[in-house]
Tab-separated table of C-alpha atoms and ligand atoms in Angstrom:
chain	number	residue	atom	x	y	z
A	1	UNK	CA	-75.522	-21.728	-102.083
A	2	UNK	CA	-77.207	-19.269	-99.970
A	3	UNK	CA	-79.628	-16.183	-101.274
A	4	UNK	CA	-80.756	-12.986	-99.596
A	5	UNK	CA	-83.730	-12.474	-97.565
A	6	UNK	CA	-85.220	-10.443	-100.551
A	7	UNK	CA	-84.548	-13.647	-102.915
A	8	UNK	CA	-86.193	-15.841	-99.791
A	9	UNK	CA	-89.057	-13.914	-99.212
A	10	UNK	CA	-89.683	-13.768	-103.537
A	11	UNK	CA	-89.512	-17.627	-103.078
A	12	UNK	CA	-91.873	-17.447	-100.234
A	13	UNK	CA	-94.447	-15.202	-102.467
A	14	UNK	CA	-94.201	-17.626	-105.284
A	15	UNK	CA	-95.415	-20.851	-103.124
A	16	UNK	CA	-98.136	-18.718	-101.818
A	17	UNK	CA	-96.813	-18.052	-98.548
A	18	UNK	CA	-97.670	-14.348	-97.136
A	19	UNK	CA	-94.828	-11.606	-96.528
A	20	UNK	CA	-95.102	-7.919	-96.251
A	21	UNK	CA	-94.527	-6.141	-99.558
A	22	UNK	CA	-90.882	-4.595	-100.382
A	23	UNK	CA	-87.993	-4.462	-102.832
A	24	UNK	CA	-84.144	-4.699	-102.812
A	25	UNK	CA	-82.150	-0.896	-103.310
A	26	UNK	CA	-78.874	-0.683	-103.691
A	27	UNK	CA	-78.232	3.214	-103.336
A	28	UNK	CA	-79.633	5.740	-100.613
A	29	UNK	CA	-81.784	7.520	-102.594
A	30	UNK	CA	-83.692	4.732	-103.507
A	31	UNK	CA	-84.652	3.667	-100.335
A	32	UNK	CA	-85.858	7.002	-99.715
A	33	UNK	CA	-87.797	6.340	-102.942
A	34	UNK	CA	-89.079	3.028	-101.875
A	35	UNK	CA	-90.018	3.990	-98.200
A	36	UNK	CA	-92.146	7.055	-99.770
A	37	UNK	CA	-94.321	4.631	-102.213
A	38	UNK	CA	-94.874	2.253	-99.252
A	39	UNK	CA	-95.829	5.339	-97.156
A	40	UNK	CA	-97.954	6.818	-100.019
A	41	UNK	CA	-99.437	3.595	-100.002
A	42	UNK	CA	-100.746	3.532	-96.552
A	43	UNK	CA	-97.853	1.556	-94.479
A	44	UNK	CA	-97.514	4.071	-91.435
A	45	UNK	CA	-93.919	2.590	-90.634
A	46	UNK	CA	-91.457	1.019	-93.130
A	47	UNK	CA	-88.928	-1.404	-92.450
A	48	UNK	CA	-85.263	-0.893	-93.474
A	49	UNK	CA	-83.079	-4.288	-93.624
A	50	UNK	CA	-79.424	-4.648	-94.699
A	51	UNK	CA	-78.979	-7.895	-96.926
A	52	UNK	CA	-76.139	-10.092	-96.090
A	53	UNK	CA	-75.654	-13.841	-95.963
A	54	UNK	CA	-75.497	-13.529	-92.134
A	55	UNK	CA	-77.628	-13.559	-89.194
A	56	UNK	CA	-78.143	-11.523	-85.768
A	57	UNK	CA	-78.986	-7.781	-87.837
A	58	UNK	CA	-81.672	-6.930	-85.567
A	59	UNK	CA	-79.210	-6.864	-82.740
A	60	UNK	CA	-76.587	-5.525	-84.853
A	61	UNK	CA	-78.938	-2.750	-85.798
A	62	UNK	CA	-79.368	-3.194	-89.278
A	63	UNK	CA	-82.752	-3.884	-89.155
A	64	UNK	CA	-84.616	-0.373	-88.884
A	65	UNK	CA	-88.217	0.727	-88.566
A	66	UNK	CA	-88.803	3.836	-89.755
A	67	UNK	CA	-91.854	6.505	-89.563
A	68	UNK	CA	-90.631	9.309	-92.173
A	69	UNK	CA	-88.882	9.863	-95.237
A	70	UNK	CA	-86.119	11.551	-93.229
A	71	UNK	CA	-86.271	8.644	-90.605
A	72	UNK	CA	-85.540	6.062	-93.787
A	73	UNK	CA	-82.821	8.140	-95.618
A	74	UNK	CA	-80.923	8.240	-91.931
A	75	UNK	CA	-81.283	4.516	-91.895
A	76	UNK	CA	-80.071	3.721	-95.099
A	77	UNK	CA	-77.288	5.749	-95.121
A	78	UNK	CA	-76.203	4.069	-91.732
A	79	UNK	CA	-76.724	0.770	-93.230
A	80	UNK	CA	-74.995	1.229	-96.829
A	81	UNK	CA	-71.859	2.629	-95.054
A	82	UNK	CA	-70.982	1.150	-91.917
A	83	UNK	CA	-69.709	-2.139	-91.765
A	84	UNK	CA	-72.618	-4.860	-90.116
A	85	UNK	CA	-70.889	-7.029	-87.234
A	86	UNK	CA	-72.991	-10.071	-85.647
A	87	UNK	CA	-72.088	-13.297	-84.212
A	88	UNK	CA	-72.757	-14.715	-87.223
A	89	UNK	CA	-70.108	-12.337	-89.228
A	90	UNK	CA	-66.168	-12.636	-89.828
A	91	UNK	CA	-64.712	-10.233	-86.552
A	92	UNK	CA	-64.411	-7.649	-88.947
A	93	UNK	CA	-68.074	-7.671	-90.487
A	94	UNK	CA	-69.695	-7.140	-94.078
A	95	UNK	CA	-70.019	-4.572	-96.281
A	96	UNK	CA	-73.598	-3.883	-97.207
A	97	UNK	CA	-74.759	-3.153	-100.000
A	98	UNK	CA	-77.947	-4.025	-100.639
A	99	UNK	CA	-81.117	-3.044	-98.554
A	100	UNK	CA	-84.366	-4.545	-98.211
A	101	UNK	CA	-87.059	-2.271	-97.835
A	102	UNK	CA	-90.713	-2.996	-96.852
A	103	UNK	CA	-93.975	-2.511	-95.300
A	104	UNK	CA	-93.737	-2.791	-91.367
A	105	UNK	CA	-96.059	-5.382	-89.918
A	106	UNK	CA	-97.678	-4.741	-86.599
A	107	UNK	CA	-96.447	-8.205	-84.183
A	108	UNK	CA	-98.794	-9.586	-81.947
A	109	UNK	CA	-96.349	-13.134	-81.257
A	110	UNK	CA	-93.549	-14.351	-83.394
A	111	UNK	CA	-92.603	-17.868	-83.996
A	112	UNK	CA	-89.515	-20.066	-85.292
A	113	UNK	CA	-90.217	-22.091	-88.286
A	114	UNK	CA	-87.390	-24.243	-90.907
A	115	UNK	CA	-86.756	-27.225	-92.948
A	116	UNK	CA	-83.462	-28.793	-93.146
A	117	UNK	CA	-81.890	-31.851	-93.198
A	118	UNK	CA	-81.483	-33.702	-89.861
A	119	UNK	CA	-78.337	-36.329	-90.866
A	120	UNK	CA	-78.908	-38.819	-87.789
A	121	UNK	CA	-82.188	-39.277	-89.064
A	122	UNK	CA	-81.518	-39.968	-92.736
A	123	UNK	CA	-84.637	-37.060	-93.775
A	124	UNK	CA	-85.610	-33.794	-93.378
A	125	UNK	CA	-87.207	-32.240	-90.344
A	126	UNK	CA	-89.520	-29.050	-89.489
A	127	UNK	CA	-88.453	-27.170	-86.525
A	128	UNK	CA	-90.424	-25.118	-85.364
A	129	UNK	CA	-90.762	-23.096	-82.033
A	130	UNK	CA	-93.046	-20.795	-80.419
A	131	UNK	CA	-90.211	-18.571	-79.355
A	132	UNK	CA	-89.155	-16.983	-82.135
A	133	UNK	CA	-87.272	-14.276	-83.150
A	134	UNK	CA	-83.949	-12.839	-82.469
A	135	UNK	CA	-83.297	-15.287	-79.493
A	136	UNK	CA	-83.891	-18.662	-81.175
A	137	UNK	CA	-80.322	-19.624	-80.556
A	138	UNK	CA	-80.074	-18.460	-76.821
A	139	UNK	CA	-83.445	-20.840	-76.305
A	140	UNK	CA	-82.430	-23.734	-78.240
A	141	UNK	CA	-79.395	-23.733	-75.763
A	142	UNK	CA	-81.668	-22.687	-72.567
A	143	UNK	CA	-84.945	-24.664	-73.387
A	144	UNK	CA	-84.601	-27.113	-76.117
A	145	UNK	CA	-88.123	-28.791	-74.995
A	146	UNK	CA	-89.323	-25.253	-76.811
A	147	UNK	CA	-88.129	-26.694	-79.874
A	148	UNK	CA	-90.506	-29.031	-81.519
A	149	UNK	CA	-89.010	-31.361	-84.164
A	150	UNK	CA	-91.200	-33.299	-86.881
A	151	UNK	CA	-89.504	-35.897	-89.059
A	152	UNK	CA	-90.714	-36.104	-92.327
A	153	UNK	CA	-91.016	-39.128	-95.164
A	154	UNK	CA	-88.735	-38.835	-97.339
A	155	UNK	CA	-91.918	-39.818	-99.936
A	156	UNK	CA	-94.974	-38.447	-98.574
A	157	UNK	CA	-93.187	-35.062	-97.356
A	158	UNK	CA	-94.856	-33.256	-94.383
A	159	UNK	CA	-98.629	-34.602	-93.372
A	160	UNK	CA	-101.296	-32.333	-93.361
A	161	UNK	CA	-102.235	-33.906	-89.418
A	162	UNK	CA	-98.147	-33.047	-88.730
A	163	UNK	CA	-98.642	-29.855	-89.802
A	164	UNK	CA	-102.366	-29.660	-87.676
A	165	UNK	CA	-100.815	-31.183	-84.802
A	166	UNK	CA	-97.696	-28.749	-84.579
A	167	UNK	CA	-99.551	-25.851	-85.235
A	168	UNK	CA	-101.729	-26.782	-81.926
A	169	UNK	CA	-98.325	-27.765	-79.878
A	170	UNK	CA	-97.081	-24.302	-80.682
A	171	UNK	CA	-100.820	-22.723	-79.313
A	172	UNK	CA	-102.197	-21.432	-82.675
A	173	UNK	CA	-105.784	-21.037	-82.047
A	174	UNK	CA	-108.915	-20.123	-84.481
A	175	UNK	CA	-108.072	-19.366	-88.196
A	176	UNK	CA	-104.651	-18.962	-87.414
A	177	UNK	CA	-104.276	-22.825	-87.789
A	178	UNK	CA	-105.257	-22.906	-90.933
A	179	UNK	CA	-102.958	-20.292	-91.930
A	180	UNK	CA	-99.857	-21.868	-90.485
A	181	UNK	CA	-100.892	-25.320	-91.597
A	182	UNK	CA	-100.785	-23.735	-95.264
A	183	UNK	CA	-97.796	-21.933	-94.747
A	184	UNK	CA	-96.109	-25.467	-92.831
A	185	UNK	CA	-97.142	-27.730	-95.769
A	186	UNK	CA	-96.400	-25.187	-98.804
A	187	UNK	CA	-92.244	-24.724	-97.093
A	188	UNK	CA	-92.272	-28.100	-97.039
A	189	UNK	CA	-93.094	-28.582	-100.590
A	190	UNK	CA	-90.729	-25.219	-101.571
A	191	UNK	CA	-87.751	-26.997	-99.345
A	192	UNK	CA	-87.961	-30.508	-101.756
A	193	UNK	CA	-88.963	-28.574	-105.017
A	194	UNK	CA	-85.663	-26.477	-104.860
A	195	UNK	CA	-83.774	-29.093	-103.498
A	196	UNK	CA	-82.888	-26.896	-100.222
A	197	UNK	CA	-80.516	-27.796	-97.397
A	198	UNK	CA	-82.315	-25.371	-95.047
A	199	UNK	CA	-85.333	-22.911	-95.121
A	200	UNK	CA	-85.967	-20.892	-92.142
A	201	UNK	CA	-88.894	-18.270	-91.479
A	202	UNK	CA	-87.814	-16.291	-88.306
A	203	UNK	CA	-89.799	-14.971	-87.463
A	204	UNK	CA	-93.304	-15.870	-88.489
A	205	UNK	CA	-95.275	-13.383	-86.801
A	206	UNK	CA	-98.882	-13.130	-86.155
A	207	UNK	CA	-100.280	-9.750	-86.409
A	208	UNK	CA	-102.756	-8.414	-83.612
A	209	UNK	CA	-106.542	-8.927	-83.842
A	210	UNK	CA	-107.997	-6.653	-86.408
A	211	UNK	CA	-110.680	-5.127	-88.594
A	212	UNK	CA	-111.108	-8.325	-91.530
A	213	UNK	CA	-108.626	-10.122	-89.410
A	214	UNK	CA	-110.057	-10.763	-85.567
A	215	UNK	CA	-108.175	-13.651	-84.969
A	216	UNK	CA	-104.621	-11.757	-86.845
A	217	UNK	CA	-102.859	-12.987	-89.584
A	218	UNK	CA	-100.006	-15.086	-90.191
A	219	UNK	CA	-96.928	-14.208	-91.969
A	220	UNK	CA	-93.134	-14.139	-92.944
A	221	UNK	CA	-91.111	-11.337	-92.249
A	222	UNK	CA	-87.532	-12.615	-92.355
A	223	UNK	CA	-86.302	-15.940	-94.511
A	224	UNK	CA	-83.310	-17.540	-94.826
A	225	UNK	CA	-82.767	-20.482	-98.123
A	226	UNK	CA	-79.368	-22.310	-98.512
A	227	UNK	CA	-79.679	-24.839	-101.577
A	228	UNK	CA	-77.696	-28.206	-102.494
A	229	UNK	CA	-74.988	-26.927	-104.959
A	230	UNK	CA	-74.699	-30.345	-106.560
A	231	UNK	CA	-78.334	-29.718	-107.614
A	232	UNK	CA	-78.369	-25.813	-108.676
A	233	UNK	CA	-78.161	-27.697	-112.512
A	234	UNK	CA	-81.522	-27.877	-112.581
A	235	UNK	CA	-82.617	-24.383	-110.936
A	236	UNK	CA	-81.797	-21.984	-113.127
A	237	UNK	CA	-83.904	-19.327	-111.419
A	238	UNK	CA	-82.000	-19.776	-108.544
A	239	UNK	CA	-78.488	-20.154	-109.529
A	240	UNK	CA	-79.053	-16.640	-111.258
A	241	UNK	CA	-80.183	-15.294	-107.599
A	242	UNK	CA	-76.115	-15.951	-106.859
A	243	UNK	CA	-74.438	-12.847	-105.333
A	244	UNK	CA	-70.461	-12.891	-105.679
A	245	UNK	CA	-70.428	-10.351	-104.017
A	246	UNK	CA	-71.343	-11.749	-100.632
A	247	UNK	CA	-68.443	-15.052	-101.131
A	248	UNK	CA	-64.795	-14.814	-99.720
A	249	UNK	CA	-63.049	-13.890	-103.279
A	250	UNK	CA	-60.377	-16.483	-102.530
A	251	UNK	CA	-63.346	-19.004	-102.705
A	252	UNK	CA	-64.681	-17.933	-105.697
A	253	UNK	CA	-61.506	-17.576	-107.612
A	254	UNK	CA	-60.905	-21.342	-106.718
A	255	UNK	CA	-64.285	-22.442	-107.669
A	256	UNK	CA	-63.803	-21.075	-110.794
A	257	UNK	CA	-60.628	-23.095	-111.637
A	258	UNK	CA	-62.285	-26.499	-110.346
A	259	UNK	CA	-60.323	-26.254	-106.920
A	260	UNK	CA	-61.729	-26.480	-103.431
A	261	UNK	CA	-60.684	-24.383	-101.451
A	262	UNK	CA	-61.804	-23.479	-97.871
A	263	UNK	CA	-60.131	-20.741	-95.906
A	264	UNK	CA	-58.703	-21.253	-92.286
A	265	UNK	CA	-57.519	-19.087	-89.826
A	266	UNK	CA	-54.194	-20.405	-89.830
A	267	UNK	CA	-50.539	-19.714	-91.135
A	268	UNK	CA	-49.726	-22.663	-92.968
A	269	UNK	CA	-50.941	-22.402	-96.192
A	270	UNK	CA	-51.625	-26.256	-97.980
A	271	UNK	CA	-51.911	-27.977	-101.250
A	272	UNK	CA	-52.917	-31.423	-101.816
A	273	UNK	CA	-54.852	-33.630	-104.308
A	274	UNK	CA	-57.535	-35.187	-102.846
A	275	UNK	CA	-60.230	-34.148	-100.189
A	276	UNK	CA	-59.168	-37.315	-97.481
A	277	UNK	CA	-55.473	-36.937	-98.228
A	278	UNK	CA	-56.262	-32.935	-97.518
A	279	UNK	CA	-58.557	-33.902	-94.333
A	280	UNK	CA	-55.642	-36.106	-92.518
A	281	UNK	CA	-52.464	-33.418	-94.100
A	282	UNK	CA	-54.712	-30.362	-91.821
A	283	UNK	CA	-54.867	-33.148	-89.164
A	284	UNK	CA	-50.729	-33.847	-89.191
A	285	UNK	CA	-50.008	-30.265	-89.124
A	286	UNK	CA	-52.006	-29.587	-85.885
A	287	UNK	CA	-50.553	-33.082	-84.468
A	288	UNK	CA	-47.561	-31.304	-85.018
A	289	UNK	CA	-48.668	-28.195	-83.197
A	290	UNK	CA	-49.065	-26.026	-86.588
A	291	UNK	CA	-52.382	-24.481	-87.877
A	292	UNK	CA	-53.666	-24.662	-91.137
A	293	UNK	CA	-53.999	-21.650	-93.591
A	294	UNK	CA	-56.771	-23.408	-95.821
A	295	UNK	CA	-57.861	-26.562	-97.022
A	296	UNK	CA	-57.038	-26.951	-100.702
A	297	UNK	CA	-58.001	-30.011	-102.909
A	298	UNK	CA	-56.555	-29.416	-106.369
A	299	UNK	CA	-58.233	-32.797	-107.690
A	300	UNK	CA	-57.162	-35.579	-109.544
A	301	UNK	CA	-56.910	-33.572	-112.976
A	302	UNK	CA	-54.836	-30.413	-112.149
A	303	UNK	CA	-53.743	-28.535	-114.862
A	304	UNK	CA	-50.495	-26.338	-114.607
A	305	UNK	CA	-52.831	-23.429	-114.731
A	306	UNK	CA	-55.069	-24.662	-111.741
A	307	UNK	CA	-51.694	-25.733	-109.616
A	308	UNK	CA	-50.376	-21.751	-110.277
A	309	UNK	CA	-54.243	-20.523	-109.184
A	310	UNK	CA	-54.080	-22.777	-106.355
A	311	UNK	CA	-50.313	-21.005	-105.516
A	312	UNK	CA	-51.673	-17.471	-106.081
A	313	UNK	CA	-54.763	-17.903	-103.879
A	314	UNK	CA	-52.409	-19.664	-101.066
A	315	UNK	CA	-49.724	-16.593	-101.231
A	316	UNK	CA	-52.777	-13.981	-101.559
A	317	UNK	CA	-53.176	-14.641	-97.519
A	318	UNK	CA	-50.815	-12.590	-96.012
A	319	UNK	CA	-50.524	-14.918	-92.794
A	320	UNK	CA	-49.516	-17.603	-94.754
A	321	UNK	CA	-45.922	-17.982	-92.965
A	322	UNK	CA	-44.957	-21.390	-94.953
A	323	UNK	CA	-46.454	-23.860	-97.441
A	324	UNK	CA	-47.144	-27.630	-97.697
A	325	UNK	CA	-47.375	-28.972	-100.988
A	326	UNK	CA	-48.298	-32.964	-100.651
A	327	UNK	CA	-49.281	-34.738	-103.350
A	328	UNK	CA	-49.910	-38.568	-103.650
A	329	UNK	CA	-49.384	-39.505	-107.578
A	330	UNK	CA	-52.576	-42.217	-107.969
A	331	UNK	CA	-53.855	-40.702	-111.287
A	332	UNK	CA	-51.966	-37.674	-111.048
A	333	UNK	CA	-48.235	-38.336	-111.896
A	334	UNK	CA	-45.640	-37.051	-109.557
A	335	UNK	CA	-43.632	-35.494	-112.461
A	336	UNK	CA	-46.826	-33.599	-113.856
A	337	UNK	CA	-47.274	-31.538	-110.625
A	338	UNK	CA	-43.314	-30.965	-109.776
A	339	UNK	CA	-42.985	-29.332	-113.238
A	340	UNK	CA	-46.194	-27.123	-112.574
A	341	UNK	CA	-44.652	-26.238	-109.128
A	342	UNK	CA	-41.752	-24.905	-110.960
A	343	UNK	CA	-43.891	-22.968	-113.448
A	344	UNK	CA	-46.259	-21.945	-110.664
A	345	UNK	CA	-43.401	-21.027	-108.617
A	346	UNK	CA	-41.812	-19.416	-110.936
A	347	UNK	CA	-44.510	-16.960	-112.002
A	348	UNK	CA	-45.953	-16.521	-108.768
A	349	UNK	CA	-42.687	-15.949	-106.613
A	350	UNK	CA	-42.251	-17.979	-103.533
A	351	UNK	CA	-40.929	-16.096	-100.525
A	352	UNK	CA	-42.078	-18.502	-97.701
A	353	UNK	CA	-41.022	-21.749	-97.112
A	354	UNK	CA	-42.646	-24.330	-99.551
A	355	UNK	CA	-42.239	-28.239	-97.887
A	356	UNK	CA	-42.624	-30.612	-100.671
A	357	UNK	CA	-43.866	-34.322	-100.148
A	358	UNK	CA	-44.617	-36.294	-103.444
A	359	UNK	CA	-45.459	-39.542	-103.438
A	360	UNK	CA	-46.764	-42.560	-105.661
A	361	UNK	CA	-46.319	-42.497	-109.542
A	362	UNK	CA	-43.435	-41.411	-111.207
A	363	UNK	CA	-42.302	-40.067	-108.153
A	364	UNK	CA	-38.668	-41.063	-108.549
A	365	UNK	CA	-38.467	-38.842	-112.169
A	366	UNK	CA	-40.730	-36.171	-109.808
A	367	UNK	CA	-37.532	-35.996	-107.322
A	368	UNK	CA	-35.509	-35.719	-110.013
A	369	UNK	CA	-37.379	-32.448	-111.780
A	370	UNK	CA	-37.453	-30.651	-108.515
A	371	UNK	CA	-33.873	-31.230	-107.454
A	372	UNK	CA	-32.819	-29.230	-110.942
A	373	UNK	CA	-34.931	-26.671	-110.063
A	374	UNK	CA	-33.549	-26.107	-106.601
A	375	UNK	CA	-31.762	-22.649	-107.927
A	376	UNK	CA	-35.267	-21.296	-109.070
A	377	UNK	CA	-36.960	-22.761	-105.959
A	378	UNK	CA	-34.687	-21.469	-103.083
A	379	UNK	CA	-37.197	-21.774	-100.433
A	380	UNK	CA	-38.317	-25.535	-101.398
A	381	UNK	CA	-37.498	-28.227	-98.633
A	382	UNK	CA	-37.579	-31.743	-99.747
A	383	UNK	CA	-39.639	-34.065	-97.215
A	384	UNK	CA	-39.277	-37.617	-96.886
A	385	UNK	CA	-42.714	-38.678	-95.822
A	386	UNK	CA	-45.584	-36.771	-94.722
A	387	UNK	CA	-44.700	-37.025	-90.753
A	388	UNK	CA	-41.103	-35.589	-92.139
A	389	UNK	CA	-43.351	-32.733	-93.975
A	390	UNK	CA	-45.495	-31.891	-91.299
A	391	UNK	CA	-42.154	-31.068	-88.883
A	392	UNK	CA	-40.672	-29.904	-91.334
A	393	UNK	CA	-43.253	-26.990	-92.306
A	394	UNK	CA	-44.687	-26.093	-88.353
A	395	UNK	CA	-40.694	-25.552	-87.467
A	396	UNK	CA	-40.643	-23.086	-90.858
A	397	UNK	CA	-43.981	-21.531	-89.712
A	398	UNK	CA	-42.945	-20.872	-86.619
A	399	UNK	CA	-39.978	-19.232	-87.145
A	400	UNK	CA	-41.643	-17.147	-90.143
A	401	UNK	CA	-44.020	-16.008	-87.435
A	402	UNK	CA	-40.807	-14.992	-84.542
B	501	LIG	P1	-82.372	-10.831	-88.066
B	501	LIG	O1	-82.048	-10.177	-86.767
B	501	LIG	O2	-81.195	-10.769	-88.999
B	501	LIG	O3	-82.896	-12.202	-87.920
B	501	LIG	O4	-83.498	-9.933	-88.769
B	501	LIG	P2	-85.121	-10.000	-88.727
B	501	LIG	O5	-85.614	-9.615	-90.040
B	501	LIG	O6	-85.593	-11.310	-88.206
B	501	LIG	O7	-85.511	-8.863	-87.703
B	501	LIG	C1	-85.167	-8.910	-86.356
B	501	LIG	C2	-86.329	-8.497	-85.506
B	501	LIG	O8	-86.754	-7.197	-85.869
B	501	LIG	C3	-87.560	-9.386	-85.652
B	501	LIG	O9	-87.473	-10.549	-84.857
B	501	LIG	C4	-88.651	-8.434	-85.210
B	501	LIG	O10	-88.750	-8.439	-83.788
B	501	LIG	C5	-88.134	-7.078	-85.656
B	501	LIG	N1	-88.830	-6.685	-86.902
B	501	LIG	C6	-88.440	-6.972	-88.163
B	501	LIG	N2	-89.348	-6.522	-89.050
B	501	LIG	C7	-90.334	-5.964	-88.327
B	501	LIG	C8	-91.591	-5.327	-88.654
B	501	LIG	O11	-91.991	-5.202	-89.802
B	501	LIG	N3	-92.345	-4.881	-87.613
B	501	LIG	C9	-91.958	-5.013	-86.312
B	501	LIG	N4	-92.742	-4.564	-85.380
B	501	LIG	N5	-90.795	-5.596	-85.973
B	501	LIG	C10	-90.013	-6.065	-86.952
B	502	LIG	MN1	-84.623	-13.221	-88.346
């Protein structure tokens, strides 16, 4: 699950970790409202910031700093009704609808700083660079030796002489070690505590030299949290911070029946039960020169009512040019799924072609079911086996598409 920066940067607060001071709006006027407190307060520049679970706003422009009431109401405005586009965005970008607004720091140097979960290695890792900011990608792919990488024990977590000895490889000097030592050790404990697949500061920034603060201070100004779903159980504070809003709706609707279901760019729209026998069907249909519409695991344990879900979300993607329904009976009986084909088909309407391959238990009675229902199913195509299916469906696809 991943939060907004406003929901990261609360995080951050709690474990002690500095970051300017702000709030989430969701209309115009409030931001307006927001920036003038802040200003009343003493910030001489505010900082607008669309918040969507993507990347690359700076260069997008939806990151804003602002000098004047007028200046913030002009930026939020822009923000709340354009749509953002980044790299990191579908081609056709987010809506926004939620803003961040708060103080504007002063940068003197801003650095690269996240947890996550390094797989070849078994544990988590810091990364951390001293080229931060909105180029991090372009010098991981240029420089990589600018990218420091610390493994940590999976038991002891990040050492306090890690942490020292990092915070010297990156060229903190003076009090600002202490302060990023503090900030290192406390993300490291936040990353375990919440059972986080990544945490990301980018940048932490050091402010320049001054009065209270000669050597600057160290801070957070933009965070980024993705957590384990398997272990949002026993987080309620964060499972609440869930946004719908910012999930593809096909997604959700799936998740909400006990489906998985990922969307793909392609036209050929599947259903299977199982995640491996779903894996190697998108593999067949791109052996066969097709492309898939979606992975879709319906499980072990589909109910008639998940099976006409899984249908509906399929058929809601209007490139889906033809449909692969392949189902191997283990647990799941053959029969059980043809009959809620024909009541899912039957409610939801099948125009496209629908390739059938059942297999395993009870698939001879399965056969059997669907061959009645031919009349109400005029688009179904029996299969023989799944190399049979996979022809079968690119040939339909492709002449669906002209
Ligand atoms: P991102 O582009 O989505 O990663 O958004 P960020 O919040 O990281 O902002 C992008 C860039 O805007 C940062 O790397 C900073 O250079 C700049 N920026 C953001 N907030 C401030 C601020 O308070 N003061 C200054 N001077 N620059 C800021
Ligand atoms: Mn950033």
């Amino acid at each position: 699950m991943k939060i907004h920066e406003y929901q990261a940067c609360g995080l951050l607060a709690e474990a002690g970790i500095p970051v300017p001071p702000g709030a989430m709006v969701q209309s115009v006027d409030d931001a307006v409202a927001k920036a003038d407190e802040l200003f009343d307060a003493g910030s001489t520049r505010v900082v607008i910031k669309a918040q969507v679970h993507a990347g690359g706003r700076g260069k997008a422009g939806f990151v804003k700093l602002v000098s004047s009431t007028s200046e913030a109401r002009d930026a939020a405005k822009y923000m709340l009704s354009n749509r953002l586009v980044s790299p990191q965005t579908p081609p056709e970008g987010l809506e926004v609808k939620r803003l961040l607004v708060a103080a504007a720091v002063d940068i003197a140097a801003e650095y690269y700083l996240a947890i996550t979960v390094d797989r070849a290695r078994h544990t988590n890792t810091l990364i951390a660079s001293a080229e931060g900011g909105v180029e991090i990608e372009a010098v991981a792919e240029r420089s990589p030796e600018a990218i420091h990488k610390v493994p940590l024990h999976p038991l002891l977590g990040l050492q306090p002489h890690q942490a020292r000895s990092l915070a010297f490889a990156l060229g903190f000097t003076g009090k600002q070690v202490g302060q990023v030592v503090g900030i290192m050790l406390k993300l490291a404990r936040l990353f375990v505590e919440t059972d986080a697949t990544l945490a990301e500061i980018n940048p932490l920034i050091i402010t320049p030299p001054a009065e209270g603060a000669p050597d600057g201070r160290v801070m957070a100004i933009d965070a980024k949290f993705n957590f384990d779903d398997n272990a949002l159980f026993r987080h309620k504070h964060i499972s609440e911070m869930f946004d719908p809003a910012e999930e593809n709706a096909a997604e959700l609707r799936a998740k909400n029946f006990g489906l998985s279901y990922v969307a793909l760019d392609g036209n050929i729209g599947c259903l299977v039960n199982g995640a491996g026998l779903a894996m190697s069907t998108m593999d067949i249909i791109k052996l066969h020169g097709g492309e898939p519409a979606n992975f879709l695991d319906v499980g072990g344990s589909a109910t008639d009512e998940a099976v006409t879900e899984a249908f509906r979300i399929i058929l809601s993607d209007d490139a889906v040019q033809a449909v692969l329904v392949n189902i191997f009976g283990g647990i799941m009986q053959c029969d059980k799924i043809a009959r809620a084909i024909i009541a899912a088909a039957k409610e939801v309407g099948f125009t496209v072609p629908m390739v059938v391959r059942l297999e395993g238990t009870n698939v001879a009675e399965a056969r059997r079911v669907l061959d009645e229902s031919r009349s109400e199913l005029p688009t179904m195509v029996v299969a023989t086996d799944l190399e049979d299916a996979a022809r079968k469906v690119c040939a339909a696809a492709s002449v669906t598409a002209g």
